[in-house]
XYZ file of C-alpha atoms in Angstrom:
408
model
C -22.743 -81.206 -0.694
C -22.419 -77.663 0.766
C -22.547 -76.022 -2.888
C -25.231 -78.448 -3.969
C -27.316 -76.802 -0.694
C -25.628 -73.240 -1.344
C -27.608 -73.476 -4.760
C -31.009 -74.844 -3.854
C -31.142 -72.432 -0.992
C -30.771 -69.098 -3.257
C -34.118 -67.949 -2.992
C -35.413 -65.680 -5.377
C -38.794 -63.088 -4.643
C -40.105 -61.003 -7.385
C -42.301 -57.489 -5.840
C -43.486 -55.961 -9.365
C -45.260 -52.595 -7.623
C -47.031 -49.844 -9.693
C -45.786 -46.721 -9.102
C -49.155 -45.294 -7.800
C -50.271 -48.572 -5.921
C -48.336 -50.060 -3.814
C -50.729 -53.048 -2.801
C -49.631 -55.063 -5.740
C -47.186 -57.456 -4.182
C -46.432 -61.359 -4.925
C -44.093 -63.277 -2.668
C -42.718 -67.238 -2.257
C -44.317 -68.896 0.543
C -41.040 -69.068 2.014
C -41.538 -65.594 3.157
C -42.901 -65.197 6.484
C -45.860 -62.502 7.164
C -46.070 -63.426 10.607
C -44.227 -64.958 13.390
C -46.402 -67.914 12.400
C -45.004 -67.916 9.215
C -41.749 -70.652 7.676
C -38.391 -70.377 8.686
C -35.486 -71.220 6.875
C -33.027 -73.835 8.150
C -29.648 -73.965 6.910
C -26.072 -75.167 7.956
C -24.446 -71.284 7.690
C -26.674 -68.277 6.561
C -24.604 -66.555 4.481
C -25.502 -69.211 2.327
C -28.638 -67.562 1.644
C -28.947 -65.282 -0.892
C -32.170 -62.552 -1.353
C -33.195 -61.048 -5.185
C -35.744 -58.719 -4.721
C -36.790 -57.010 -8.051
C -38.812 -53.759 -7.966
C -40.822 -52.304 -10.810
C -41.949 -49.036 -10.783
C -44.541 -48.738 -13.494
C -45.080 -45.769 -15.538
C -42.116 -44.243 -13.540
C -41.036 -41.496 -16.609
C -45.139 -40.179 -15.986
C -45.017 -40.788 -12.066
C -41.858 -39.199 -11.378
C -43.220 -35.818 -12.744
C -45.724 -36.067 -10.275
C -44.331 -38.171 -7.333
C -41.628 -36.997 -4.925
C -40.461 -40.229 -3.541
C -41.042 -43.760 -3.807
C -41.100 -46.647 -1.449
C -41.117 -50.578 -2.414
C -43.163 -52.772 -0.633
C -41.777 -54.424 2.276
C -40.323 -58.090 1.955
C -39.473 -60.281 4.774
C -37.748 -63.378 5.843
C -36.551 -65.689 8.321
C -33.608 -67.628 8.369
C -31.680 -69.447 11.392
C -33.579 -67.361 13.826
C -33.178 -63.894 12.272
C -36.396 -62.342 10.622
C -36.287 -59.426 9.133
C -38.198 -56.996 6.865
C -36.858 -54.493 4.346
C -38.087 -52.356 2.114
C -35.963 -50.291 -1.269
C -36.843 -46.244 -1.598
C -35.770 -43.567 -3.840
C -35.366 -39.924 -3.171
C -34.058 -37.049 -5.011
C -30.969 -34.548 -4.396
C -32.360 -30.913 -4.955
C -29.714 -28.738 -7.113
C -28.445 -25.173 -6.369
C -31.701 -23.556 -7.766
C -33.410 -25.351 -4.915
C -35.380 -27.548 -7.966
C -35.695 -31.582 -7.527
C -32.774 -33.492 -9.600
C -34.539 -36.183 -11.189
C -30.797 -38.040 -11.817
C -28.888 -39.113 -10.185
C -31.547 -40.327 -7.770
C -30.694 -41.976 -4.401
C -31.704 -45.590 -3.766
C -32.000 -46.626 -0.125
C -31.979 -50.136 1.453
C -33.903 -49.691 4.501
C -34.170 -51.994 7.607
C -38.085 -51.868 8.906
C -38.008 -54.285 11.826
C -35.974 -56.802 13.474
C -36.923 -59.870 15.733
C -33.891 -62.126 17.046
C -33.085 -64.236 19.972
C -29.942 -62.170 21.154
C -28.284 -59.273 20.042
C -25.941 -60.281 16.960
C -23.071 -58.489 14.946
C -23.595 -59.520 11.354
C -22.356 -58.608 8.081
C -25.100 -57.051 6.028
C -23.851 -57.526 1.844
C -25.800 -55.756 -1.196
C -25.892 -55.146 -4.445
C -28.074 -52.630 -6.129
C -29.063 -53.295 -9.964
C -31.229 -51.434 -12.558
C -32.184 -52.720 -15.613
C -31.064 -52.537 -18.810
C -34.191 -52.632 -21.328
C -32.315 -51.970 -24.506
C -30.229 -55.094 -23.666
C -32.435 -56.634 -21.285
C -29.862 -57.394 -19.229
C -29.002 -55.808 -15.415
C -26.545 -53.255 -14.555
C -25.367 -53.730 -11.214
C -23.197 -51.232 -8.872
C -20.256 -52.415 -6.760
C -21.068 -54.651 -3.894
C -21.261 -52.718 -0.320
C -20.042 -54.212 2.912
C -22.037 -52.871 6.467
C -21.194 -54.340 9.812
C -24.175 -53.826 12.047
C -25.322 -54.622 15.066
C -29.049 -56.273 14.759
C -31.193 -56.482 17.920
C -35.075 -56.380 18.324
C -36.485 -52.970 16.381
C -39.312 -51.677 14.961
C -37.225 -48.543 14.117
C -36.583 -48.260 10.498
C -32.371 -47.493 9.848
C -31.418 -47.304 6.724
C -28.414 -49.455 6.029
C -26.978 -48.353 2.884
C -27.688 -45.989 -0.390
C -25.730 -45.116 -3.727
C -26.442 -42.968 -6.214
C -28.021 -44.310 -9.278
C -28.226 -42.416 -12.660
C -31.833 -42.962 -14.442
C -31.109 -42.897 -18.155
C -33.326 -43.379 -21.308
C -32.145 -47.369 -21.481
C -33.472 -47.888 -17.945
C -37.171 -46.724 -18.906
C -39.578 -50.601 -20.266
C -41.045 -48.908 -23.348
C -44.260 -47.952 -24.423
C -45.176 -47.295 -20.357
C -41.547 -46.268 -19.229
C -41.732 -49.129 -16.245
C -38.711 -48.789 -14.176
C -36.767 -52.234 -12.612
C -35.023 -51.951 -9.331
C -33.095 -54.600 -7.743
C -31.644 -55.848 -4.400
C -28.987 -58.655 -3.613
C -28.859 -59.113 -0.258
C -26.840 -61.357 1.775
C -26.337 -61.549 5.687
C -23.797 -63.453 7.166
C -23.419 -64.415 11.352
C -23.233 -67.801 12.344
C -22.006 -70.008 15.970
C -18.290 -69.446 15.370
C -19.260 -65.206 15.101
C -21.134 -64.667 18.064
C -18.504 -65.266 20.560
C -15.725 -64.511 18.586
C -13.084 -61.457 19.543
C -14.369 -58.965 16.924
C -17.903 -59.595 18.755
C -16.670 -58.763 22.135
C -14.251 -55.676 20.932
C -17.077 -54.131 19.300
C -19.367 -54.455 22.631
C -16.314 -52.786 24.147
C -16.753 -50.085 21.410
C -19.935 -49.443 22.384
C -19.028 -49.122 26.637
C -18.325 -46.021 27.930
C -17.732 -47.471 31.273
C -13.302 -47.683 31.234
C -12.446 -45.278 28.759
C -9.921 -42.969 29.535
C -9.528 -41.589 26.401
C -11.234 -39.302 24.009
C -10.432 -38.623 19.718
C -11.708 -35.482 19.421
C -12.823 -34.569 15.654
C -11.568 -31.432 14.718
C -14.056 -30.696 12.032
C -17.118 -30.516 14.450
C -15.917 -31.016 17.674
C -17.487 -34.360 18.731
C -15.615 -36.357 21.102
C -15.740 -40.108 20.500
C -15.005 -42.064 24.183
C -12.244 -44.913 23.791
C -9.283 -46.685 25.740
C -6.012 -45.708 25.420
C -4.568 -49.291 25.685
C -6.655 -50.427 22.569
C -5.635 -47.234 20.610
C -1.779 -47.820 21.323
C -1.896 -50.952 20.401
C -3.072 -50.461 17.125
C -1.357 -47.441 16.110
C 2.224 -46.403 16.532
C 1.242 -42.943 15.821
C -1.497 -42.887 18.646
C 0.963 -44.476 21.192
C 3.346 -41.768 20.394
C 0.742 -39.053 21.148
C -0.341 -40.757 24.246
C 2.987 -41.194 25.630
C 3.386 -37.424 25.166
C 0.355 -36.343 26.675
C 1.506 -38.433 30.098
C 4.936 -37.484 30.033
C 3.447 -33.538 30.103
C 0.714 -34.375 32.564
C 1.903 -31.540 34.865
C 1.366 -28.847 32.711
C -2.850 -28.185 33.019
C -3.588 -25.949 29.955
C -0.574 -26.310 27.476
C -1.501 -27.625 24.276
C 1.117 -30.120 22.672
C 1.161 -30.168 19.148
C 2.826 -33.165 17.148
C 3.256 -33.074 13.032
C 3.104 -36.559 10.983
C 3.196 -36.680 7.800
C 1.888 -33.095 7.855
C -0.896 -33.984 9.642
C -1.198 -32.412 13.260
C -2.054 -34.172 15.987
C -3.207 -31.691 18.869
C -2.831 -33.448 22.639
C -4.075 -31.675 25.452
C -2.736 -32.441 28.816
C -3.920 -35.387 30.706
C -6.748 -33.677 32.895
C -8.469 -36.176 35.414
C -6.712 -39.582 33.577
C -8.390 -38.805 30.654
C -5.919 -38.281 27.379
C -7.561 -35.968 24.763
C -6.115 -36.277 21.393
C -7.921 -33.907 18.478
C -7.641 -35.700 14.833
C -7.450 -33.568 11.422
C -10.307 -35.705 9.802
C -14.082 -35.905 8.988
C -16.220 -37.196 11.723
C -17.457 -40.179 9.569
C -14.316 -41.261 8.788
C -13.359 -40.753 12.445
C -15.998 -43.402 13.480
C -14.624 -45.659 10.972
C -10.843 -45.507 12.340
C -12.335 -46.189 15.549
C -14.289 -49.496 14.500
C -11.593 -50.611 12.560
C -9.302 -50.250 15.311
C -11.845 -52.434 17.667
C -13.403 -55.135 15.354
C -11.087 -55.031 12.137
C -14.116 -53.829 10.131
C -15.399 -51.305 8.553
C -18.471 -50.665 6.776
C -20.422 -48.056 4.264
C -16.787 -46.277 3.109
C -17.768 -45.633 -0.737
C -18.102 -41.657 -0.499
C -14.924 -41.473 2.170
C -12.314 -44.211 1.055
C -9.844 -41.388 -0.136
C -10.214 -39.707 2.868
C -9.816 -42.740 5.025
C -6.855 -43.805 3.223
C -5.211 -40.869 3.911
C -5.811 -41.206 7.906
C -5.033 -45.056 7.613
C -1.757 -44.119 5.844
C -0.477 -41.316 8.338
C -1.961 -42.906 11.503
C 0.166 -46.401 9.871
C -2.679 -48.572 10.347
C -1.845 -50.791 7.170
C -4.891 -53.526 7.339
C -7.205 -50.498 7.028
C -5.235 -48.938 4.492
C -5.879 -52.196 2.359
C -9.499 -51.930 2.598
C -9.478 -48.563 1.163
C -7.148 -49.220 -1.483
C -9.055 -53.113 -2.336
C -12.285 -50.593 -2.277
C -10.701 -48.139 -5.130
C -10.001 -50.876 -7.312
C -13.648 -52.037 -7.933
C -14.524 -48.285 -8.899
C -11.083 -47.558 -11.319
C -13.069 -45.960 -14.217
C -11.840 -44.187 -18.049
C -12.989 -40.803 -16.074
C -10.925 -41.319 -12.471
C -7.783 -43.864 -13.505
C -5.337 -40.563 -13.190
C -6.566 -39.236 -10.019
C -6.347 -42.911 -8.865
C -3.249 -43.184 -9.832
C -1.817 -40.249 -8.119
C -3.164 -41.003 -5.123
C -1.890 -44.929 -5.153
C 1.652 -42.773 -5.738
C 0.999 -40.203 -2.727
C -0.094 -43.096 0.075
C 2.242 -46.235 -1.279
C -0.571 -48.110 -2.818
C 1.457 -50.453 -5.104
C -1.413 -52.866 -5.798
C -3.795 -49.778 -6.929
C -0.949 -48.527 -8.522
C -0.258 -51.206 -11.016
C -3.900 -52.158 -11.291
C -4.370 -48.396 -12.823
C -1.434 -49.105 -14.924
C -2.608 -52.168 -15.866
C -6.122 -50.366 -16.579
C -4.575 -47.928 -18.851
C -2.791 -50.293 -20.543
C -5.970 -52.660 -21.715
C -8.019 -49.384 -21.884
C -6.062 -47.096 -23.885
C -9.188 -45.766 -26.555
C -11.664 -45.299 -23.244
C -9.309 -43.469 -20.853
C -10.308 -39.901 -20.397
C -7.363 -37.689 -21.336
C -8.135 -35.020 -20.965
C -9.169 -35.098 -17.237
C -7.417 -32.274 -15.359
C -5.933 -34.931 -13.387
C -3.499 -36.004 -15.973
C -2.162 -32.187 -16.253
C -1.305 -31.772 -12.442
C 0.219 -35.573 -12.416
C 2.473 -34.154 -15.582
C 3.151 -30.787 -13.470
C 3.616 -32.605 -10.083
C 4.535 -36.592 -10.659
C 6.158 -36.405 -14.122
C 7.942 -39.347 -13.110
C 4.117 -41.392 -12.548
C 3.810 -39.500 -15.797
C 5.851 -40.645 -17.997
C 4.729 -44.443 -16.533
C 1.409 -43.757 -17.825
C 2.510 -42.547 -21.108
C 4.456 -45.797 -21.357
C 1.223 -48.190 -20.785
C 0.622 -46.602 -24.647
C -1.327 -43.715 -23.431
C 1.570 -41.564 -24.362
C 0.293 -40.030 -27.474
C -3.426 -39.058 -26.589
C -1.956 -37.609 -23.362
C 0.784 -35.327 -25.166
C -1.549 -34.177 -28.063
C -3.973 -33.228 -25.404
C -1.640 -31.057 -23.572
C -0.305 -29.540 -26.265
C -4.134 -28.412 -27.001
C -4.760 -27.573 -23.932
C -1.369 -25.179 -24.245
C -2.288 -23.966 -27.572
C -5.731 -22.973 -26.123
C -4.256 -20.977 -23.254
C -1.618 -19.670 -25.412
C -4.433 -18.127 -28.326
C-alpha cells in the first residue's frame, strides 16, 4: 500500500517559459497560488516527488543577448510546508573579463517559506538537461542539503552545479533549451524531535560555548563546545587536553603535528580553548555540522578537501560520505587521481570501485592524464594494480611517448 501511494503521489508540473517572456506558465491544480490554495496530504513527505521542466525558447538567439535567466516560480504545499522555488542560470566570466557562455551555472533557489514551526529537513535534487538528438534527459548526480526551513520571504539559494550547454542540448530549428528539477524534501514526526534536531539547534547557540575552531585560511572563528568536539574526535580531545594542561602560560602558542597537519592551540584565556585548523572555511563549517547532526550537505566542489580533514581529524562516518560522494563522479578523465587519493586517505571501497572502473572501462579511460605519470613516479605499487585491471598497455605506450617527446 505505501508504494501503491508513493506512486500516485509523484506529481509532475511542466513550466515551458520563453526565453523573453516569462508570463507563459501552466501548472496542476495541485499547486497552490495562495494560502487558499490545495494542500497535499500524505502519510511521510518524502514520498513526494517534484519534476519541474523548464524551456527556454530560442535560448542559442537569447543568450547572445540575455545575461541571465530566471524560471518562473512554482509552488507547493505538502503536510504543512509550502514553498516556492524558482531555477536560474548565470554565467562565469573568463580571465579576459568576457561572459563564458559554457559551462553555465544553474541555481535552485528558495523564494519563500510558510510553516508552522521551524523544521530541519533534507532538501534532495537532481538537475537534468535534455538530450534532443536522443530525446532523452541527461541528469547530474543527486545533491544532498540539510537546511533549516522557517518562515521567509528571503530568497537563499540552496544548491547550483555547473552545467555544460552543448550543440545536442539546443530543440532544432529554434534552439529551445530544456531544464529540469527533481526535487524531493524529506521531515516528518519521528525528525522533529529527534537528536540530530536538537544538536543542530545547539549548533546554532552561542550561549555555552567555550570553544572556538579558528580557520586559518581567513581567520573566522566558528563558536562551539569543547565537550561535543572531544567526543567526536580523538584528535580534537588531544588538542584540548593540551591547551588545559598549559593554561598557565598566557601567550605561548602550542603547536601539535598529525598526519602533517598542524594543529595551532593557544592557551586557554578566560575558559575559552582556541584551536586554529589548516582547512578552507567551507569545509570548516561542514566538520562542524557533521560533528553536531551527522550531516552534511552541498560538499561536491570540497569532498577531496573534506576527506582529507575527516581522515587526519579520524572522524571515519564523515570520511565515508566523502568517499560514497567520489564514487558517483569516478569518470574516464579523473579514475587515476581518484585512485591515488583512495590510496593516500585508506579509502578501500573507492579504491576497488576505481579498479573495478578501469577494469570494465579499459577503451574510455584517459591515459594519458598527468595523473597516471605521478601515480607511476610516486605509487608504482597502485601502479602496477592499475596496469593489471588490463590498462597496462595503453598506460606504458603512453609513457614511453610522453618520454620520447621530452627526450626529442
Amino acid at each position: 500500500m505505501r508504494q501503491t501511494i508513493k506512486d500516485k503521489l509523484i506529481e509532475e508540473f511542466h513550466i515551458y517559459h520563453d526565453g523573453c517572456d516569462d508570463s507563459k506558465e501552466r501548472r496542476l491544480s495541485l499547486t497552490p497560488c495562495s494560502e487558499s490554495g490545495q494542500e497535499l496530504l500524505v502519510p511521510t513527505l518524502s514520498d513526494i516527488i517534484y519534476k519541474n521542466s523548464w524551456q527556454i525558447r530560442k535560448y542559442s538567439k537569447a543568450v547572445l543577448r540575455k545575461e541571465k535567466f530566471d524560471s518562473p516560480a512554482f509552488e507547493y504545499n505538502v503536510n504543512g510546508i509550502y514553498t516556492k522555488w524558482n531555477l536560474s542560470i548565470r554565467y562565469w566570466k573568463g580571465t579576459d573579463g568576457k561572459r563564458v557562455k559554457s559551462p553555465v551555472v544553474l541555481c535552485l533557489n528558495l523564494l519563500n517559506a510558510r510553516v508552522s514551526d521551524e523544521k530541519q529537513t533534507r532538501i534532495k535534487f537532481q538537475f537534468g538537461v535534455f538530450n534532443a538528438q536522443v530525446m532523452q534527459w541527461e541528469l547530474c548526480n543527486v545533491s544532498n542539503v540539510t537546511f533549516n526551513l522557517e518562515n521567509t520571504k528571503k530568497m537563499v539559494s540552496v544548491g547550483y552545479r555547473d552545467l555544460s550547454i552543448m550543440d545536442r542540448h539546443l530543440q532544432m530549428p529554434h534552439g529551445n533549451l530544456s531544464i529540469q528539477v527533481k526535487l524531493q524534501i524529506s521531515q516528518n514526526e519521528v525528525e522533529r524531535n529527534s537528536l540530530s534536531q536538537d544538536m543542530y539547534k545547539l549548533m546554532n547557540s552561542t550561549e555555552s560555548c567555550d570553544m572556538r575552531l579558528i580557520c586559518s585560511e581567513t581567520g573566522t572563528e566558528f563558536p562551539v563546545h569543547r565537550c561535543i568536539m572531544s567526543s567526536r574526535s580523538p584528535i580534537l580531545a588531544q588538542s584540548i587536553e593540551h591547551s588545559v594542561s598549559n593554561n598557565n602560560t598566557k601567550n605561548l602558542l602550542h603547536q601539535m603535528s598529525v598526519d602533517g597537519k598542524t594543529l595551532v592551540t593557544p592557551s586557554v584565556e578566560n575558559s575559552v580553548i582556541k584551536i586554529k585548523l589548516d582547512v578552507k572555511e567551507e569545509v570548516l563549517k561542514q566538520i562542524i555540522k557533521y560533528i553536531y547532526t551527522d550531516y552534511v550537505d552541498h560538499i561536491e566542489n570540497i569532498t577531496e578537501d573534506l576527506l582529507e580533514a575527516a581522515h587526519w581529524l579520524k572522524l571515519p562516518g564523515l570520511k565515508s560520505i566523502c568517499e560514497r560522494n567520489l564514487l558517483e563522479v569516478i569518470s574516464p578523465d579523473n579514475v587515476a587521481s581518484l585512485l591515488l587519493i583512495a590510496d593516500e586517505f585508506q579509502c578501500d571501497l573507492l579504491k576497488k570501485s576505481a579498479l573495478a572502473y578501469c577494469e570494465l572501462n579499459t577503451t574510455i579511460v584517459n591515459t594519458t592524464c598527468l595523473a597516471w605519470r605521478v601515480m607511476e613516479m610516486a605509487n608504482p605499487e597502485l601502479f602496477m594494480e592499475a596496469q593489471e585491471t588490463g590498462l597496462g598497455s595503453s598506460i606504458s605506450s603512453n609513457m614511453d611517448s610522453e618520454d620520447d617527446l621530452d627526450e626529442a
